[in-house]
Amino acid sequence: MADSPSDPDSKIDHAAALDYWSTVSADVNGMLGGYPQISRVDLQGSANFLAKLRRQSSFSAARTALVRGVDCGAGIGRVTLGFLAKVCDVVDMVEPVDKFVHELREGGGLTTLRGAGKIGDVVMAGLEDWRPNPGVYDLMWNQWCLGHLTDAQLVAYLQRSAAALRKGGWVVVKENLSNTPDGSDIFDELDNSVTRADDKFRKLFQGAGLDVVRTELQSGFPKGLGLYPVRQYALQPASR
């Protein structure tokens, strides 16, 4: 899938994105772009979504915990600490920004989880470069990070992710949605990312050979903040 020079994702510059995130504070305020007040609602929405997903799956419903998950684009581990570690026995984390990786490996926020053996591998890599092992994960959580991949990189990454799932596992994508009248993608010059439309996401999922098995909009964010709509997609390989 080639990118046209006129496509918003053709403007993505990974080095510039890393430079930007290296200036962001290693705390919840930094991770959420100055809106730390949405964290609790966000994490509860994710937990609710996964609970519904598990109830519709005969394979997963009987388990008390998922064996292994991965927090993709983990930042400082906000999603792992507030959600993933509660539903997975072990959580791996993938993050490209050096100072955030330091927080994941040595910072105080995850000390208890590390001591309990809940934190697995911490990989310093961008998702466009990460090569997960096959058949490892019950849950691969991608939130507010896939806008840093071009369309072609995202399809390739999702294909690798599909191969990394255990039987019955899910790739979850939770991302902002473009709200332009014509449904076009939006390039953000500040952090070098693209906000995609729902139709674009679905085309890319299809191109990667993944089916949407459940999807819903995140609710509960204060309307006065003017945030983009946020949608969650649970994906599984089309052959399953």
mmCIF file of C-alpha atoms in Angstrom:
data_model
loop_
_atom_site.group_PDB
_atom_site.id
_atom_site.type_symbol
_atom_site.label_atom_id
_atom_site.label_comp_id
_atom_site.label_asym_id
_atom_site.label_seq_id
_atom_site.Cartn_x
_atom_site.Cartn_y
_atom_site.Cartn_z
ATOM 1 C CA MET A 1 0.000 0.000 0.000
ATOM 2 C CA ALA A 2 1.949 3.006 -1.244
ATOM 3 C CA ASP A 3 1.492 6.439 0.260
ATOM 4 C CA SER A 4 0.802 9.333 -2.080
ATOM 5 C CA PRO A 5 2.821 12.508 -1.394
ATOM 6 C CA SER A 6 -0.516 14.273 -0.897
ATOM 7 C CA ASP A 7 -1.694 11.891 1.847
ATOM 8 C CA PRO A 8 -1.512 13.247 5.417
ATOM 9 C CA ASP A 9 0.442 10.186 6.580
ATOM 10 C CA SER A 10 3.186 10.945 4.037
ATOM 11 C CA LYS A 11 4.190 13.863 6.287
ATOM 12 C CA ILE A 12 4.959 11.645 9.298
ATOM 13 C CA ASP A 13 8.544 12.045 10.478
ATOM 14 C CA HIS A 14 9.486 9.469 13.132
ATOM 15 C CA ALA A 15 12.586 11.346 14.263
ATOM 16 C CA ALA A 16 10.603 14.566 14.728
ATOM 17 C CA ALA A 17 7.922 12.669 16.669
ATOM 18 C CA LEU A 18 10.570 11.223 19.016
ATOM 19 C CA ASP A 19 12.022 14.693 19.487
ATOM 20 C CA TYR A 20 8.586 16.012 20.429
ATOM 21 C CA TRP A 21 7.785 13.244 22.904
ATOM 22 C CA SER A 22 11.210 13.614 24.484
ATOM 23 C CA THR A 23 10.136 17.107 25.580
ATOM 24 C CA VAL A 24 6.898 15.885 27.173
ATOM 25 C CA SER A 25 6.766 15.377 30.934
ATOM 26 C CA ALA A 26 6.921 11.757 32.108
ATOM 27 C CA ASP A 27 3.627 11.876 33.988
ATOM 28 C CA VAL A 28 -0.075 11.397 33.327
ATOM 29 C CA ASN A 29 -0.479 15.048 32.357
ATOM 30 C CA GLY A 30 2.166 14.629 29.658
ATOM 31 C CA MET A 31 0.765 11.326 28.427
ATOM 32 C CA LEU A 32 -2.709 12.809 28.031
ATOM 33 C CA GLY A 33 -1.750 16.087 26.409
ATOM 34 C CA GLY A 34 -2.652 18.254 29.377
ATOM 35 C CA TYR A 35 -5.939 16.480 30.150
ATOM 36 C CA PRO A 36 -5.106 14.222 33.111
ATOM 37 C CA GLN A 37 -8.710 14.446 34.299
ATOM 38 C CA ILE A 38 -9.842 12.043 31.552
ATOM 39 C CA SER A 39 -7.609 9.170 32.709
ATOM 40 C CA ARG A 40 -10.058 7.514 35.101
ATOM 41 C CA VAL A 41 -12.937 7.576 32.607
ATOM 42 C CA ASP A 42 -10.643 6.340 29.847
ATOM 43 C CA LEU A 43 -9.376 3.381 31.872
ATOM 44 C CA GLN A 44 -12.893 2.442 32.998
ATOM 45 C CA GLY A 45 -14.083 2.587 29.389
ATOM 46 C CA SER A 46 -11.278 0.243 28.361
ATOM 47 C CA ALA A 47 -12.094 -2.186 31.170
ATOM 48 C CA ASN A 48 -15.781 -2.171 30.245
ATOM 49 C CA PHE A 49 -14.980 -2.773 26.588
ATOM 50 C CA LEU A 50 -12.762 -5.756 27.370
ATOM 51 C CA ALA A 51 -15.339 -7.213 29.751
ATOM 52 C CA LYS A 52 -17.986 -7.122 27.002
ATOM 53 C CA LEU A 53 -15.506 -8.603 24.563
ATOM 54 C CA ARG A 54 -14.735 -11.502 26.874
ATOM 55 C CA ARG A 55 -18.413 -12.189 27.516
ATOM 56 C CA GLN A 56 -19.012 -12.646 23.798
ATOM 57 C CA SER A 57 -16.048 -15.044 23.487
ATOM 58 C CA SER A 58 -16.587 -18.639 24.524
ATOM 59 C CA PHE A 59 -12.830 -19.168 24.384
ATOM 60 C CA SER A 60 -11.892 -16.421 26.835
ATOM 61 C CA ALA A 61 -14.890 -16.198 29.145
ATOM 62 C CA ALA A 62 -13.815 -19.014 31.481
ATOM 63 C CA ARG A 63 -10.406 -17.532 32.272
ATOM 64 C CA THR A 64 -9.837 -15.585 35.470
ATOM 65 C CA ALA A 65 -6.991 -13.673 33.817
ATOM 66 C CA LEU A 66 -5.461 -13.414 30.391
ATOM 67 C CA VAL A 67 -2.053 -15.055 30.340
ATOM 68 C CA ARG A 68 -0.029 -12.347 28.600
ATOM 69 C CA GLY A 69 -0.803 -8.908 27.245
ATOM 70 C CA VAL A 70 1.274 -6.146 25.728
ATOM 71 C CA ASP A 71 0.969 -2.380 26.101
ATOM 72 C CA CYS A 72 1.973 -1.005 22.699
ATOM 73 C CA GLY A 73 3.239 2.570 22.778
ATOM 74 C CA ALA A 74 3.215 2.290 26.568
ATOM 75 C CA GLY A 75 4.499 5.741 27.502
ATOM 76 C CA ILE A 76 5.045 5.652 31.277
ATOM 77 C CA GLY A 77 2.743 2.640 31.754
ATOM 78 C CA ARG A 78 -0.483 4.469 32.567
ATOM 79 C CA VAL A 79 -2.642 1.871 30.815
ATOM 80 C CA THR A 80 -0.682 -1.037 32.261
ATOM 81 C CA LEU A 81 -0.927 0.286 35.806
ATOM 82 C CA GLY A 82 -4.574 1.306 35.633
ATOM 83 C CA PHE A 83 -5.999 -1.514 33.533
ATOM 84 C CA LEU A 84 -3.878 -4.155 31.802
ATOM 85 C CA ALA A 85 -2.104 -5.468 34.899
ATOM 86 C CA LYS A 86 -5.530 -6.099 36.432
ATOM 87 C CA VAL A 87 -6.656 -8.359 33.595
ATOM 88 C CA CYS A 88 -3.382 -10.026 32.495
ATOM 89 C CA ASP A 89 -0.993 -12.228 34.462
ATOM 90 C CA VAL A 90 1.979 -10.555 32.755
ATOM 91 C CA VAL A 91 2.190 -7.396 30.633
ATOM 92 C CA ASP A 92 5.005 -6.652 28.186
ATOM 93 C CA MET A 93 5.528 -3.043 27.124
ATOM 94 C CA VAL A 94 6.824 -1.476 23.913
ATOM 95 C CA GLU A 95 7.905 2.160 23.877
ATOM 96 C CA PRO A 96 10.368 4.143 21.697
ATOM 97 C CA VAL A 97 11.105 7.174 23.912
ATOM 98 C CA ASP A 98 14.179 6.693 26.080
ATOM 99 C CA LYS A 99 13.036 8.602 29.155
ATOM 100 C CA PHE A 100 9.681 6.805 29.180
ATOM 101 C CA VAL A 101 11.444 3.444 28.896
ATOM 102 C CA HIS A 102 13.507 4.451 31.936
ATOM 103 C CA GLU A 103 10.262 5.049 33.839
ATOM 104 C CA LEU A 104 8.927 1.648 32.774
ATOM 105 C CA ARG A 105 12.075 -0.163 33.864
ATOM 106 C CA GLU A 106 13.047 1.791 36.967
ATOM 107 C CA GLY A 107 10.433 4.428 37.816
ATOM 108 C CA GLY A 108 8.468 4.338 41.032
ATOM 109 C CA GLY A 109 5.047 4.108 39.422
ATOM 110 C CA LEU A 110 5.427 0.441 38.489
ATOM 111 C CA THR A 111 7.528 -0.711 41.455
ATOM 112 C CA THR A 112 4.763 -2.831 42.977
ATOM 113 C CA LEU A 113 3.895 -4.467 39.668
ATOM 114 C CA ARG A 114 7.540 -5.243 38.953
ATOM 115 C CA GLY A 115 7.928 -6.768 42.398
ATOM 116 C CA ALA A 116 4.857 -8.925 41.844
ATOM 117 C CA GLY A 117 6.206 -10.234 38.545
ATOM 118 C CA LYS A 118 3.433 -8.554 36.570
ATOM 119 C CA ILE A 119 5.795 -6.666 34.240
ATOM 120 C CA GLY A 120 7.395 -8.785 31.531
ATOM 121 C CA ASP A 121 9.635 -7.572 28.747
ATOM 122 C CA VAL A 122 10.137 -3.831 28.254
ATOM 123 C CA VAL A 123 11.153 -3.271 24.638
ATOM 124 C CA MET A 124 12.550 0.035 23.420
ATOM 125 C CA ALA A 125 11.292 0.253 19.830
ATOM 126 C CA GLY A 126 8.814 2.013 17.617
ATOM 127 C CA LEU A 127 5.889 -0.129 16.565
ATOM 128 C CA GLU A 128 6.959 0.236 12.935
ATOM 129 C CA ASP A 129 10.146 -1.654 13.865
ATOM 130 C CA TRP A 130 8.908 -4.062 16.558
ATOM 131 C CA ARG A 131 8.810 -7.734 15.611
ATOM 132 C CA PRO A 132 6.813 -9.665 18.233
ATOM 133 C CA ASN A 133 7.242 -13.408 18.532
ATOM 134 C CA PRO A 134 4.383 -15.501 17.078
ATOM 135 C CA GLY A 135 1.626 -16.967 19.226
ATOM 136 C CA VAL A 136 2.453 -15.046 22.416
ATOM 137 C CA TYR A 137 -0.349 -12.650 23.330
ATOM 138 C CA ASP A 138 -3.961 -12.875 24.468
ATOM 139 C CA LEU A 139 -4.323 -9.092 24.254
ATOM 140 C CA MET A 140 -2.353 -6.475 22.318
ATOM 141 C CA TRP A 141 -3.460 -3.004 23.413
ATOM 142 C CA ASN A 142 -2.731 -0.033 21.099
ATOM 143 C CA GLN A 143 -3.908 3.349 22.363
ATOM 144 C CA TRP A 144 -3.130 6.840 21.109
ATOM 145 C CA CYS A 145 0.016 5.701 19.320
ATOM 146 C CA LEU A 146 -0.888 4.335 15.870
ATOM 147 C CA GLY A 147 -1.140 7.822 14.399
ATOM 148 C CA HIS A 148 2.664 7.814 14.308
ATOM 149 C CA LEU A 149 2.665 5.024 11.700
ATOM 150 C CA THR A 150 2.019 5.593 8.014
ATOM 151 C CA ASP A 151 -0.854 3.657 6.477
ATOM 152 C CA ALA A 152 1.545 1.120 4.972
ATOM 153 C CA GLN A 153 3.445 0.751 8.245
ATOM 154 C CA LEU A 154 0.195 0.288 10.145
ATOM 155 C CA VAL A 155 -0.987 -2.510 7.857
ATOM 156 C CA ALA A 156 2.359 -4.287 8.166
ATOM 157 C CA TYR A 157 2.350 -3.846 11.942
ATOM 158 C CA LEU A 158 -1.168 -5.228 12.249
ATOM 159 C CA GLN A 159 -0.193 -8.244 10.160
ATOM 160 C CA ARG A 160 2.708 -8.939 12.535
ATOM 161 C CA SER A 161 0.373 -8.433 15.477
ATOM 162 C CA ALA A 162 -2.126 -10.943 14.114
ATOM 163 C CA ALA A 163 0.628 -13.545 13.953
ATOM 164 C CA ALA A 164 1.616 -12.722 17.560
ATOM 165 C CA LEU A 165 -1.801 -13.625 18.974
ATOM 166 C CA ARG A 166 -2.598 -16.791 20.860
ATOM 167 C CA LYS A 167 -5.751 -18.631 19.813
ATOM 168 C CA GLY A 168 -8.759 -16.479 20.634
ATOM 169 C CA GLY A 169 -6.664 -13.371 21.345
ATOM 170 C CA TRP A 170 -7.378 -9.807 20.275
ATOM 171 C CA VAL A 171 -5.601 -6.792 18.909
ATOM 172 C CA VAL A 172 -7.341 -3.738 20.342
ATOM 173 C CA VAL A 173 -7.005 -0.323 18.738
ATOM 174 C CA LYS A 174 -8.211 2.687 20.728
ATOM 175 C CA GLU A 175 -7.629 5.918 18.852
ATOM 176 C CA ASN A 176 -8.959 9.381 18.150
ATOM 177 C CA LEU A 177 -11.164 9.738 15.087
ATOM 178 C CA SER A 178 -11.060 12.495 12.518
ATOM 179 C CA ASN A 179 -14.145 14.692 12.719
ATOM 180 C CA THR A 180 -13.664 16.636 9.486
ATOM 181 C CA PRO A 181 -16.854 17.123 7.424
ATOM 182 C CA ASP A 182 -15.409 15.201 4.471
ATOM 183 C CA GLY A 183 -14.036 12.365 6.600
ATOM 184 C CA SER A 184 -10.429 13.079 5.694
ATOM 185 C CA ASP A 185 -7.414 12.303 7.868
ATOM 186 C CA ILE A 186 -5.787 15.118 9.854
ATOM 187 C CA PHE A 187 -2.039 15.640 10.167
ATOM 188 C CA ASP A 188 -0.827 17.161 13.447
ATOM 189 C CA GLU A 189 2.385 19.125 12.919
ATOM 190 C CA LEU A 190 3.067 19.355 16.660
ATOM 191 C CA ASP A 191 3.624 15.659 17.347
ATOM 192 C CA ASN A 192 3.904 14.373 13.754
ATOM 193 C CA SER A 193 0.868 12.118 13.869
ATOM 194 C CA VAL A 194 -2.235 11.447 11.798
ATOM 195 C CA THR A 195 -5.784 11.286 13.130
ATOM 196 C CA ARG A 196 -7.676 8.861 10.901
ATOM 197 C CA ALA A 197 -11.331 8.556 10.020
ATOM 198 C CA ASP A 198 -13.345 5.471 10.955
ATOM 199 C CA ASP A 199 -13.616 4.418 7.294
ATOM 200 C CA LYS A 200 -9.843 4.652 6.898
ATOM 201 C CA PHE A 201 -9.227 2.480 9.952
ATOM 202 C CA ARG A 202 -11.632 -0.165 8.686
ATOM 203 C CA LYS A 203 -9.960 -0.247 5.277
ATOM 204 C CA LEU A 204 -6.547 -0.667 6.894
ATOM 205 C CA PHE A 205 -7.827 -3.429 9.172
ATOM 206 C CA GLN A 206 -9.254 -5.231 6.150
ATOM 207 C CA GLY A 207 -5.989 -4.770 4.300
ATOM 208 C CA ALA A 208 -4.187 -6.425 7.206
ATOM 209 C CA GLY A 209 -6.552 -9.410 7.149
ATOM 210 C CA LEU A 210 -8.280 -8.514 10.415
ATOM 211 C CA ASP A 211 -11.982 -8.548 11.244
ATOM 212 C CA VAL A 212 -13.619 -6.068 13.616
ATOM 213 C CA VAL A 213 -15.319 -8.343 16.177
ATOM 214 C CA ARG A 214 -16.471 -5.521 18.444
ATOM 215 C CA THR A 215 -16.308 -1.743 18.395
ATOM 216 C CA GLU A 216 -17.726 1.147 20.370
ATOM 217 C CA LEU A 217 -17.135 4.810 21.079
ATOM 218 C CA GLN A 218 -15.564 5.852 24.351
ATOM 219 C CA SER A 219 -18.081 7.810 26.403
ATOM 220 C CA GLY A 220 -17.860 10.055 29.420
ATOM 221 C CA PHE A 221 -15.220 12.594 28.425
ATOM 222 C CA PRO A 222 -16.241 16.164 29.325
ATOM 223 C CA LYS A 223 -17.759 17.743 26.225
ATOM 224 C CA GLY A 224 -16.331 21.154 27.030
ATOM 225 C CA LEU A 225 -12.767 19.967 26.431
ATOM 226 C CA GLY A 226 -13.318 19.772 22.680
ATOM 227 C CA LEU A 227 -11.620 16.388 22.347
ATOM 228 C CA TYR A 228 -11.772 14.181 19.283
ATOM 229 C CA PRO A 229 -14.169 11.245 19.433
ATOM 230 C CA VAL A 230 -12.377 8.086 20.538
ATOM 231 C CA ARG A 231 -13.287 4.641 19.206
ATOM 232 C CA GLN A 232 -12.209 1.195 20.372
ATOM 233 C CA TYR A 233 -11.894 -1.689 17.907
ATOM 234 C CA ALA A 234 -11.294 -5.331 18.837
ATOM 235 C CA LEU A 235 -9.657 -7.191 15.957
ATOM 236 C CA GLN A 236 -9.010 -10.835 15.184
ATOM 237 C CA PRO A 237 -7.528 -12.553 12.131
ATOM 238 C CA ALA A 238 -10.186 -13.045 9.469
ATOM 239 C CA SER A 239 -9.394 -16.766 9.240
ATOM 240 C CA ARG A 240 -10.435 -17.412 12.856
#
